[in-house]
Amino acid sequence: MDFITELSKIIAKAAELPAEEIAPAIETPADTKNGDFAFPCFRLAKTLRKAPPLIAQDIASKIEKPDFVTDIQVVNAYINFYVNKEDTVKSVVAGYIENGTEIFKSSLGEGKTVCIDYSSPNIAKPFHVGHLRSTVIGNALKNIYTALGYKVVGINHLGDWGTQFGKLIVAYKMWGDKETVERDDIKELSRIYVKFHEEAEKRPELNDEARSWLVKMQEGDKEALDLWKWFCDISMKEFNRIYDRLGITFDSYAGESFYNDKMQAAVDEIREKGLLTTSEGAQIVDLEKYNMPPCLILRSDGGTLYPTRDISAALYRKETYDFYKCLYITALDQNLHFAQWFKVLELMGYDWAADSLVHIPFGLVSLGDGKLSTRKGHVVLMEDILNQAVEKALTIIEEKNPDLENKEKVAEDVGIGAVIFDDMFNSRIKNIVFDLDRMLNFEGETGPYVQYTHARACNILKRNAFDTLAKDIDYSLISDEASVALCKAIGDMGDKIKEAADKNEPYIVSRQLIEVCKQFNRFYNGKNIMQCEENEKKARLALVCETKDCIKFGLGLLGINAPESM
Ligand code: ARG
């Protein structure tokens, strides 16, 4: 039974309002003292021209209490509903037995496409911890939207075109050699790239040389393009190694270079619509009216820029995928960039731009000593971070469970899971300080804690098989407080997934997972299942089984594996 739907019908009848307006307003109070569900009456004050507490009393007095409701109380402007505990448990567990993890999904997004532009590292530059955030947040949102029935297109908008290639060609010709690049791949490319910047400070003419190589690339010069292609291949090898470890795939790898032959049309259109002006030789769209610096479209030498490629890409994606939303996951230091070119599209007359293009910014990552950067050479490679996390996980496993089978594989899942979970444990916009001790604390609010709880549930089920087809469960045997609280935590998961998509905040799922784990551990430690009589054991095992699947499903949304023992 869906309590919210049922309650909204009952309230609607008493208040003489449409049920569709009631349902979205029903809340689940954080403290169950205030009921299992609450309906706040503030919003009705305007239409009913009465004080909210009076409205609450008035509606409550007219409500016909259904069987599943044990009590209705009015507190100020709230009408609080207390649901029969057995009914609560039954709705959560019977739903699961019937439909498995489908209960966490929805068809909300049916018929709608969401494009997600994430990860998008730059070729020939290291994949650093900042890119990790975009990668894992984007991947989680992809899974979350998919669970809600949206069609999702995951796009890796690779930074595979632009000034850095001119610089890299100059650097390679001056200081590079084929063998070293082939051996050390991005490490070597970024070494010579950093050297270019150091040298160019002393010899600015190097920048002119770099620009002329970029022009050659744009003109289709074979030598330039062969080098460019080679740099791309070398970088992709490294990126793919990381994606494989994270278990991440993309539907499209159309990077910036993909738009080379599409930009002219976009630039022409901007010009035809009278938006282009010349400023210091460059072609720009003036955004002074909107309190923003101008959006650069063409450089004085005719070269295109980052925003030009983004505008072109958005038009292409709209045409190709007819998206309902297109999300861009990057660090918050790109806020202005997105605000500028979103505005340009709007000025071009594309009404969809304002609503459907969404920048999803996130905070910076530091290792405790300031912002990470590639240009100055403090390069922190993603791979090193993952390796460290996995090594530490292995040490912990060796200590806790030396006889575990597949130790290496479990350590990989736990180490990487710890990094991913920590990344999405807070609102995206918060900065993150990398701290392996915190991430890998099995008793903290961490990935390993959630994975460990899952393994614990698996372990119980290994010793006591539960037949998921069992229909004859006596729900009164799991109507104690701890079981009800666990059921509520699991029962809320579906709504939390919707909320996570609504706010584009995967942490809402991570936090709910922690809540499920806490309630599960309370449930499990409170009563020894092995000692229960058969019927109670069966009912409790049903809940263990559902918890296990709920955790696995939730971790899966975040892109984290759930080992069965650890
Ligand atoms: N390559 C860029 C960077 O590493 C991120 C690209 C984000 N996506 C986009 N469509 N602009 O900073």
Coordinates of C-alpha atoms and ligand atoms in Angstrom, one line a residue:
M1 CA 0.0 0.0 0.0
D2 CA 1.2 3.5 -0.8
F3 CA 0.4 5.4 2.3
I4 CA 1.0 8.9 0.8
T5 CA -1.5 8.2 -2.0
E6 CA -4.0 6.9 0.5
L7 CA -3.6 9.7 2.9
S8 CA -3.8 12.3 0.2
K9 CA -7.2 11.0 -0.9
I10 CA -8.5 11.1 2.7
I11 CA -7.2 14.6 3.3
A12 CA -8.4 15.8 -0.1
K13 CA -11.9 14.6 0.8
A14 CA -11.9 16.4 4.1
A15 CA -10.4 19.6 2.8
E16 CA -12.4 19.5 -0.5
L17 CA -9.3 19.9 -2.6
P18 CA -7.8 17.8 -5.4
A19 CA -5.6 14.9 -4.1
E20 CA -2.8 15.8 -6.6
E21 CA -2.3 19.0 -4.7
I22 CA -2.1 17.3 -1.3
A23 CA 0.3 14.4 -2.1
P24 CA 3.4 16.4 -2.8
A25 CA 3.0 18.4 0.5
I26 CA 2.9 15.3 2.7
E27 CA 6.1 15.0 4.8
T28 CA 7.7 12.2 6.7
P29 CA 8.7 13.8 10.1
A30 CA 12.3 13.2 11.1
D31 CA 11.2 12.3 14.6
T32 CA 8.5 9.6 14.7
K33 CA 7.1 11.3 17.8
N34 CA 5.5 13.6 15.3
G35 CA 3.9 10.8 13.5
D36 CA 4.8 8.7 10.4
F37 CA 3.4 11.3 8.1
A38 CA 2.5 14.9 8.5
F39 CA 0.5 17.3 6.4
P40 CA 1.4 21.0 6.9
C41 CA -1.5 23.5 6.3
F42 CA 0.5 26.7 5.8
R43 CA 0.0 26.7 2.1
L44 CA -3.7 26.6 2.4
A45 CA -3.9 29.8 4.4
K46 CA -4.1 32.0 1.4
T47 CA -7.0 30.2 -0.4
L48 CA -8.9 29.4 2.7
R49 CA -8.3 32.8 4.4
K50 CA -7.8 31.3 7.8
A51 CA -4.9 30.8 10.2
P52 CA -3.0 27.6 9.4
P53 CA -3.6 26.0 12.9
L54 CA -7.3 26.5 12.5
I55 CA -7.3 25.0 9.1
A56 CA -5.4 22.0 10.5
Q57 CA -8.0 21.5 13.2
D58 CA -10.9 22.0 10.8
I59 CA -9.6 19.4 8.3
A60 CA -8.6 16.9 11.0
S61 CA -12.1 17.0 12.5
K62 CA -13.6 16.1 9.1
I63 CA -11.2 13.2 8.3
E64 CA -12.6 9.7 8.4
K65 CA -9.8 7.7 10.0
P66 CA -9.0 4.6 7.8
D67 CA -7.9 1.3 9.4
F68 CA -4.2 1.6 8.8
V69 CA -4.1 4.9 10.7
T70 CA -3.9 4.4 14.5
D71 CA -4.0 8.0 15.5
I72 CA -4.3 11.6 14.1
Q73 CA -3.0 14.6 16.0
V74 CA -3.0 18.3 15.3
V75 CA 0.1 20.1 16.4
N76 CA 0.0 23.8 15.4
A77 CA -0.4 23.8 11.6
Y78 CA 0.4 20.2 11.2
I79 CA -1.9 17.2 11.0
N80 CA 0.2 14.2 12.1
F81 CA -0.7 10.7 11.1
Y82 CA 0.4 7.6 13.0
V83 CA 0.3 4.5 10.9
N84 CA -0.3 1.0 12.2
K85 CA 3.1 -0.6 12.7
E86 CA 2.2 -3.9 11.2
D87 CA 0.9 -2.1 8.1
T88 CA 4.1 -0.1 7.8
V89 CA 6.2 -3.3 7.9
K90 CA 3.9 -5.1 5.6
S91 CA 3.9 -2.5 2.9
V92 CA 7.7 -2.4 2.8
V93 CA 8.4 -6.1 3.1
A94 CA 5.6 -7.5 1.0
G95 CA 6.3 -5.0 -1.7
Y96 CA 9.9 -6.3 -1.8
I97 CA 8.9 -9.9 -1.9
E98 CA 6.6 -9.2 -4.8
N99 CA 8.8 -6.9 -6.8
G100 CA 12.4 -7.0 -5.5
T101 CA 14.5 -3.9 -5.9
E102 CA 11.9 -2.5 -8.4
I103 CA 10.4 -0.9 -5.3
F104 CA 13.2 1.6 -5.3
K105 CA 12.7 2.6 -8.9
S106 CA 10.1 4.7 -10.7
S107 CA 8.8 5.5 -14.1
L108 CA 8.8 9.3 -13.4
G109 CA 11.2 10.0 -16.3
E110 CA 9.6 7.8 -18.9
G111 CA 9.9 9.3 -22.4
K112 CA 12.4 11.9 -21.3
T113 CA 16.1 12.1 -22.1
V114 CA 18.8 13.5 -19.9
C115 CA 22.2 14.2 -21.2
I116 CA 25.0 14.2 -18.6
D117 CA 28.3 15.8 -19.6
Y118 CA 30.8 14.5 -17.0
S119 CA 34.4 13.5 -16.4
S120 CA 35.6 15.3 -19.5
P121 CA 39.3 15.4 -18.8
N122 CA 41.8 17.2 -20.9
I123 CA 44.0 15.3 -23.3
A124 CA 47.7 15.3 -22.5
K125 CA 47.0 16.6 -19.0
P126 CA 46.8 14.3 -16.0
F127 CA 43.5 13.0 -14.8
H128 CA 43.6 14.6 -11.4
V129 CA 41.5 14.4 -8.3
G130 CA 39.3 17.3 -9.5
H131 CA 38.3 15.1 -12.4
L132 CA 37.4 12.3 -10.1
R133 CA 34.7 14.4 -8.6
S134 CA 33.1 15.1 -12.0
T135 CA 33.4 11.4 -12.9
V136 CA 31.8 9.9 -9.8
I137 CA 29.1 12.5 -9.4
G138 CA 28.2 12.3 -13.1
N139 CA 28.1 8.5 -12.9
A140 CA 25.9 8.5 -9.8
L141 CA 23.5 11.0 -11.4
K142 CA 23.4 8.8 -14.5
N143 CA 22.4 5.8 -12.4
I144 CA 19.9 7.7 -10.3
Y145 CA 18.1 9.2 -13.4
T146 CA 18.2 5.8 -15.0
A147 CA 16.5 4.2 -11.9
L148 CA 13.8 6.9 -12.3
G149 CA 13.0 5.8 -15.9
Y150 CA 14.8 8.5 -17.8
K151 CA 16.8 7.7 -20.8
V152 CA 20.3 8.9 -20.0
V153 CA 23.1 9.7 -22.4
G154 CA 26.5 9.9 -20.6
I155 CA 28.8 12.2 -22.5
N156 CA 32.6 12.5 -22.0
H157 CA 33.3 15.9 -23.5
L158 CA 37.0 15.3 -23.8
G159 CA 39.2 18.4 -23.9
D160 CA 40.8 17.3 -27.1
W161 CA 41.2 20.6 -28.9
G162 CA 42.6 24.0 -28.1
T163 CA 45.7 26.0 -27.4
Q164 CA 47.3 23.3 -25.2
F165 CA 48.0 21.2 -28.3
G166 CA 49.9 24.0 -30.0
K167 CA 52.0 24.3 -26.8
L168 CA 52.4 20.6 -26.6
I169 CA 53.7 20.3 -30.1
V170 CA 56.3 23.0 -29.6
A171 CA 57.3 21.4 -26.3
Y172 CA 57.5 17.9 -27.8
K173 CA 59.6 19.2 -30.7
M174 CA 62.0 21.0 -28.3
W175 CA 62.3 18.6 -25.4
G176 CA 60.4 15.4 -26.1
D177 CA 61.3 12.1 -27.7
K178 CA 59.0 9.3 -28.9
E179 CA 60.3 6.6 -26.6
T180 CA 60.0 8.5 -23.4
V181 CA 56.5 9.6 -24.2
E182 CA 55.5 6.0 -25.1
R183 CA 57.0 4.7 -21.9
D184 CA 55.8 7.4 -19.4
D185 CA 52.7 8.5 -21.3
I186 CA 50.8 11.4 -19.6
K187 CA 53.5 11.9 -17.0
E188 CA 55.9 12.8 -19.7
L189 CA 53.4 14.8 -21.7
S190 CA 52.6 16.8 -18.6
R191 CA 56.3 17.2 -17.8
I192 CA 57.0 18.9 -21.1
Y193 CA 53.8 20.9 -20.9
V194 CA 54.8 22.3 -17.5
K195 CA 58.2 23.0 -18.9
F196 CA 56.6 24.9 -21.8
H197 CA 54.9 27.3 -19.3
E198 CA 58.1 27.9 -17.4
E199 CA 60.1 28.6 -20.6
A200 CA 57.4 30.7 -22.2
E201 CA 57.5 33.1 -19.2
K202 CA 61.1 33.9 -20.2
R203 CA 60.6 33.6 -24.0
P204 CA 57.1 34.8 -24.9
E205 CA 57.7 34.1 -28.6
L206 CA 57.1 30.4 -27.8
N207 CA 53.5 31.3 -27.4
D208 CA 53.4 32.6 -30.9
E209 CA 54.9 29.4 -32.1
A210 CA 52.3 27.4 -30.2
R211 CA 49.5 29.5 -31.8
S212 CA 50.8 28.9 -35.3
W213 CA 50.8 25.1 -34.6
L214 CA 47.2 25.4 -33.5
V215 CA 46.4 27.2 -36.7
K216 CA 48.1 24.4 -38.6
M217 CA 46.0 21.9 -36.8
Q218 CA 42.9 23.8 -37.8
E219 CA 44.0 23.9 -41.4
G220 CA 44.4 20.2 -41.5
D221 CA 48.2 20.0 -41.6
K222 CA 49.2 16.4 -41.5
E223 CA 52.2 16.6 -39.2
A224 CA 50.3 18.6 -36.7
L225 CA 47.2 16.3 -36.8
D226 CA 49.3 13.1 -36.6
L227 CA 51.0 14.4 -33.4
W228 CA 47.6 15.5 -32.0
K229 CA 46.1 12.1 -32.7
W230 CA 49.0 10.4 -31.0
F231 CA 48.7 12.6 -27.9
C232 CA 45.0 11.7 -27.8
D233 CA 45.6 8.0 -28.0
I234 CA 48.2 8.0 -25.3
S235 CA 46.0 10.0 -23.0
M236 CA 42.9 7.8 -23.7
K237 CA 44.9 4.7 -22.7
E238 CA 45.5 6.2 -19.2
F239 CA 41.9 7.5 -18.8
N240 CA 40.5 4.1 -19.8
R241 CA 42.6 2.4 -17.2
I242 CA 41.0 4.6 -14.6
Y243 CA 37.4 4.3 -16.0
D244 CA 37.8 0.5 -16.0
R245 CA 38.8 0.5 -12.3
L246 CA 35.9 2.7 -11.4
G247 CA 33.6 0.6 -13.6
I248 CA 32.5 3.6 -15.6
T249 CA 31.4 3.8 -19.2
F250 CA 30.1 6.5 -21.4
D251 CA 27.6 6.5 -24.3
S252 CA 29.5 9.2 -26.2
Y253 CA 33.1 10.3 -26.3
A254 CA 32.4 13.3 -28.6
G255 CA 35.0 15.7 -27.3
E256 CA 35.7 19.3 -28.3
S257 CA 37.3 18.3 -31.6
F258 CA 34.1 16.7 -32.6
Y259 CA 32.7 20.2 -33.1
N260 CA 35.4 21.5 -35.4
D261 CA 33.2 21.2 -38.5
K262 CA 30.1 22.3 -36.7
M263 CA 31.2 25.6 -35.2
Q264 CA 31.2 27.7 -38.3
A265 CA 27.4 27.3 -38.5
A266 CA 27.0 28.3 -34.9
V267 CA 29.2 31.3 -35.3
D268 CA 27.3 32.4 -38.4
E269 CA 24.1 32.1 -36.6
I270 CA 25.3 34.2 -33.7
R271 CA 26.4 36.8 -36.2
E272 CA 23.2 36.7 -38.2
K273 CA 21.2 37.2 -35.1
G274 CA 23.2 40.4 -34.6
L275 CA 24.9 39.3 -31.3
L276 CA 28.5 39.4 -32.4
T277 CA 30.7 42.5 -31.9
T278 CA 34.4 43.1 -32.3
S279 CA 36.5 43.9 -29.3
E280 CA 40.3 44.2 -29.6
G281 CA 40.2 42.2 -32.7
A282 CA 38.2 39.3 -31.1
Q283 CA 34.6 38.5 -31.8
I284 CA 32.5 38.6 -28.7
V285 CA 28.9 38.6 -27.4
D286 CA 28.5 41.5 -25.1
L287 CA 26.9 40.5 -21.8
E288 CA 27.2 43.8 -19.9
K289 CA 23.5 44.1 -19.6
Y290 CA 23.5 40.8 -17.7
N291 CA 26.4 41.8 -15.4
M292 CA 28.8 39.5 -17.0
P293 CA 32.0 39.9 -18.9
P294 CA 31.7 39.3 -22.7
C295 CA 31.5 35.7 -24.0
L296 CA 34.5 35.1 -26.3
I297 CA 33.5 33.5 -29.6
L298 CA 36.4 33.9 -32.0
R299 CA 40.0 34.9 -31.2
S300 CA 41.6 37.7 -33.3
D301 CA 43.4 35.0 -35.4
G302 CA 40.0 33.4 -36.1
G303 CA 40.6 30.5 -33.6
T304 CA 37.5 29.2 -31.8
L305 CA 37.3 29.0 -28.0
Y306 CA 36.0 26.9 -25.2
P307 CA 32.5 28.6 -25.1
T308 CA 32.2 28.4 -28.9
R309 CA 32.6 24.6 -28.7
D310 CA 30.1 24.4 -25.9
I311 CA 27.5 26.4 -27.8
S312 CA 28.0 24.2 -30.8
A313 CA 27.8 21.0 -28.6
A314 CA 24.6 22.1 -27.0
L315 CA 22.9 22.7 -30.3
Y316 CA 24.2 19.4 -31.6
R317 CA 22.9 17.5 -28.5
K318 CA 19.5 19.2 -28.6
E319 CA 19.2 18.2 -32.3
T320 CA 20.5 14.7 -31.7
Y321 CA 19.0 13.7 -28.4
D322 CA 16.2 16.2 -27.9
F323 CA 17.1 16.3 -24.3
Y324 CA 14.7 17.3 -21.5
K325 CA 17.8 18.3 -19.4
C326 CA 21.5 18.6 -20.2
L327 CA 23.6 18.5 -17.1
Y328 CA 27.2 19.7 -17.0
I329 CA 29.3 18.5 -14.0
T330 CA 32.3 20.6 -13.4
A331 CA 34.1 22.4 -10.5
L332 CA 32.5 25.6 -9.4
D333 CA 35.3 27.7 -10.9
Q334 CA 33.6 27.3 -14.2
N335 CA 30.4 28.9 -13.0
L336 CA 30.9 32.0 -15.1
H337 CA 31.8 30.1 -18.2
F338 CA 28.5 28.3 -18.1
A339 CA 26.4 31.3 -17.1
Q340 CA 27.9 33.2 -20.1
W341 CA 27.3 30.7 -22.9
F342 CA 23.9 29.6 -21.5
K343 CA 22.9 33.3 -21.8
V344 CA 24.2 33.5 -25.4
L345 CA 22.0 30.6 -26.4
E346 CA 19.1 32.3 -24.7
L347 CA 19.8 35.5 -26.7
M348 CA 19.9 33.4 -29.8
G349 CA 16.3 32.7 -29.1
Y350 CA 16.5 29.2 -27.8
D351 CA 13.9 29.2 -25.1
W352 CA 14.9 25.7 -23.9
A353 CA 18.3 27.0 -22.8
A354 CA 17.2 28.6 -19.6
D355 CA 15.4 25.6 -18.2
S356 CA 17.1 22.6 -19.6
L357 CA 20.8 23.5 -19.5
V358 CA 22.0 23.0 -16.0
H359 CA 25.4 23.5 -14.6
I360 CA 26.1 21.2 -11.6
P361 CA 29.1 22.7 -9.8
F362 CA 31.1 21.1 -7.1
G363 CA 33.7 22.2 -4.6
L364 CA 37.5 21.8 -4.8
V365 CA 39.6 18.9 -3.6
S366 CA 42.7 19.4 -1.6
L367 CA 45.2 17.2 0.0
G368 CA 45.2 19.5 3.0
D369 CA 47.7 21.9 1.3
G370 CA 45.7 24.1 -1.1
K371 CA 44.2 23.7 -4.5
L372 CA 45.6 21.1 -6.9
S373 CA 46.9 22.3 -10.1
T374 CA 48.5 20.8 -13.2
R375 CA 50.2 23.9 -14.5
K376 CA 52.5 24.5 -11.7
G377 CA 53.4 20.9 -11.4
H378 CA 51.9 19.8 -8.1
V379 CA 50.3 17.0 -10.0
V380 CA 48.3 14.6 -7.9
L381 CA 47.4 11.7 -10.1
M382 CA 44.1 10.0 -9.6
E383 CA 45.7 6.6 -10.0
D384 CA 48.1 7.2 -7.1
I385 CA 45.2 8.2 -4.9
L386 CA 43.2 5.1 -5.8
N387 CA 46.3 2.9 -5.3
Q388 CA 46.9 4.3 -1.9
A389 CA 43.3 3.8 -0.9
V390 CA 43.3 0.2 -2.1
E391 CA 46.6 -0.5 -0.3
K392 CA 45.3 0.8 2.9
A393 CA 42.1 -1.2 2.5
L394 CA 44.2 -4.3 2.0
T395 CA 46.2 -3.6 5.2
I396 CA 42.9 -3.3 7.2
I397 CA 41.5 -6.5 5.7
E398 CA 44.8 -8.4 6.5
E399 CA 44.3 -7.3 10.1
K400 CA 40.6 -7.9 10.5
N401 CA 40.1 -11.0 8.3
P402 CA 43.3 -12.6 7.2
D403 CA 41.6 -15.7 5.9
L404 CA 39.3 -13.9 3.5
E405 CA 39.2 -15.2 0.0
N406 CA 39.9 -12.8 -2.9
K407 CA 41.5 -10.3 -0.6
E408 CA 42.9 -8.3 -3.5
K409 CA 39.6 -7.9 -5.2
V410 CA 37.8 -7.0 -2.0
A411 CA 40.5 -4.5 -1.2
E412 CA 40.0 -2.9 -4.6
D413 CA 36.2 -2.7 -4.0
V414 CA 36.6 -1.3 -0.5
G415 CA 39.4 1.2 -1.3
I416 CA 37.7 2.6 -4.4
G417 CA 34.3 2.5 -2.7
A418 CA 35.7 4.5 0.2
V419 CA 37.0 7.2 -2.1
I420 CA 33.7 7.4 -4.1
F421 CA 31.5 7.4 -1.0
D422 CA 33.4 10.1 0.7
D423 CA 33.2 12.2 -2.4
M424 CA 29.4 12.1 -2.3
F425 CA 28.8 12.2 1.4
N426 CA 28.2 15.9 1.5
S427 CA 26.5 18.5 -0.7
R428 CA 28.6 18.8 -3.9
I429 CA 29.5 22.4 -3.3
K430 CA 31.5 21.7 -0.2
N431 CA 35.2 21.4 -0.6
I432 CA 36.8 18.1 0.1
V433 CA 40.0 17.4 2.0
F434 CA 41.4 14.0 1.1
D435 CA 41.9 11.9 4.2
L436 CA 42.3 8.2 3.8
D437 CA 41.9 7.5 7.5
R438 CA 38.5 9.1 7.6
M439 CA 37.3 7.5 4.3
L440 CA 38.4 4.0 5.4
N441 CA 37.1 4.1 9.0
F442 CA 34.9 1.0 9.2
E443 CA 33.0 2.5 12.1
G444 CA 32.4 6.0 10.6
E445 CA 29.8 7.1 8.1
T446 CA 31.8 5.7 5.3
G447 CA 31.7 3.4 2.2
P448 CA 33.4 0.6 4.1
Y449 CA 30.9 0.8 6.9
V450 CA 28.0 0.4 4.4
Q451 CA 29.8 -2.4 2.5
Y452 CA 30.5 -4.1 5.8
T453 CA 26.9 -4.0 6.8
H454 CA 26.0 -5.5 3.5
A455 CA 28.5 -8.3 3.9
R456 CA 27.1 -8.9 7.4
A457 CA 23.6 -9.3 6.0
C458 CA 25.0 -11.6 3.3
N459 CA 26.7 -13.6 6.0
I460 CA 23.4 -14.1 8.0
L461 CA 21.7 -15.3 4.8
K462 CA 24.5 -17.7 4.0
R463 CA 23.8 -19.4 7.3
N464 CA 20.0 -19.2 7.0
A465 CA 18.7 -19.2 3.5
F466 CA 15.6 -17.1 3.0
D467 CA 13.3 -18.0 0.3
T468 CA 12.4 -14.8 -1.4
L469 CA 9.2 -16.3 -2.6
A470 CA 7.9 -16.8 0.9
K471 CA 4.4 -15.3 1.0
D472 CA 3.1 -16.4 4.4
I473 CA 5.0 -14.0 6.7
D474 CA 3.5 -13.0 10.0
Y475 CA 4.2 -9.3 10.1
S476 CA 3.1 -8.9 13.6
L477 CA 6.4 -10.6 14.6
I478 CA 8.5 -7.8 13.2
S479 CA 6.4 -4.9 14.5
D480 CA 8.8 -4.0 17.3
E481 CA 10.4 -0.6 17.2
A482 CA 13.7 -1.5 15.7
S483 CA 12.2 -3.5 12.9
V484 CA 9.7 -0.7 12.1
A485 CA 12.5 1.8 12.0
L486 CA 14.5 -0.3 9.6
C487 CA 11.4 -0.7 7.4
K488 CA 10.9 3.0 7.4
A489 CA 14.5 3.6 6.4
I490 CA 14.2 1.2 3.5
G491 CA 10.7 2.4 2.6
D492 CA 12.0 6.0 2.3
M493 CA 14.8 5.0 -0.2
G494 CA 12.6 5.4 -3.3
D495 CA 11.7 9.0 -2.3
K496 CA 15.3 9.8 -1.5
I497 CA 16.3 8.7 -4.9
K498 CA 13.7 11.1 -6.4
E499 CA 14.9 13.9 -4.2
A500 CA 18.6 13.2 -5.2
A501 CA 17.6 13.6 -8.8
D502 CA 15.5 16.7 -8.1
K503 CA 18.4 18.4 -6.4
N504 CA 21.1 16.7 -8.4
E505 CA 22.7 15.7 -5.1
P506 CA 23.8 12.0 -4.8
Y507 CA 24.6 12.6 -1.1
I508 CA 20.9 12.2 -0.4
V509 CA 21.3 8.6 -1.4
S510 CA 24.5 8.1 0.6
R511 CA 23.0 9.5 3.7
Q512 CA 19.9 7.3 3.4
L513 CA 22.2 4.3 3.0
I514 CA 23.9 5.2 6.3
E515 CA 20.4 5.4 7.9
V516 CA 19.5 2.0 6.6
C517 CA 22.8 0.6 7.9
K518 CA 22.4 2.1 11.4
Q519 CA 18.8 0.8 11.7
F520 CA 19.9 -2.6 10.4
N521 CA 22.7 -2.8 13.0
R522 CA 20.3 -1.9 15.7
F523 CA 17.7 -4.4 14.5
Y524 CA 20.4 -7.1 14.2
N525 CA 22.2 -6.4 17.5
G526 CA 18.9 -6.1 19.4
K527 CA 17.7 -9.7 18.8
N528 CA 19.6 -12.9 17.9
I529 CA 17.8 -14.2 14.8
M530 CA 19.3 -17.7 15.3
Q531 CA 17.4 -18.0 18.6
C532 CA 14.0 -17.0 17.2
E533 CA 11.3 -19.5 16.7
E534 CA 10.7 -20.5 13.0
N535 CA 8.0 -18.0 12.1
E536 CA 9.8 -15.0 13.6
K537 CA 13.1 -16.2 12.1
K538 CA 11.4 -16.2 8.7
A539 CA 10.0 -12.7 9.1
R540 CA 13.3 -11.4 10.3
L541 CA 15.2 -13.0 7.5
A542 CA 12.9 -11.4 5.0
L543 CA 13.9 -8.1 6.4
V544 CA 17.6 -9.0 6.3
C545 CA 17.3 -10.0 2.7
E546 CA 15.6 -6.8 1.8
T547 CA 18.2 -4.8 3.6
K548 CA 21.0 -6.5 1.8
D549 CA 19.3 -5.8 -1.6
C550 CA 18.5 -2.2 -0.6
I551 CA 22.2 -1.5 0.3
K552 CA 23.5 -3.2 -2.8
F553 CA 21.1 -1.2 -4.9
G554 CA 22.0 2.1 -3.3
L555 CA 25.7 1.5 -3.5
G556 CA 25.2 0.5 -7.1
L557 CA 23.6 3.9 -7.8
L558 CA 26.7 5.6 -6.4
G559 CA 28.9 3.4 -8.5
I560 CA 30.2 1.3 -5.6
N561 CA 30.5 -2.5 -5.5
A562 CA 29.1 -4.5 -2.7
P563 CA 31.3 -7.5 -1.8
E564 CA 29.5 -10.4 -0.2
S565 CA 32.2 -10.9 2.4
M566 CA 34.9 -8.8 3.8
Ligands
ARG1 N1 37.6 19.7 -20.0 C1 37.1 20.6 -19.1 C2 38.0 20.7 -17.8 O1 38.7 19.7 -17.6 C3 35.7 20.2 -18.6 C4 34.7 20.2 -19.6 C5 33.3 20.2 -19.1 N2 32.3 20.1 -20.1 C6 31.9 21.1 -20.9 N3 31.0 20.8 -21.8 N4 32.4 22.3 -20.8 O2 38.0 21.7 -17.1

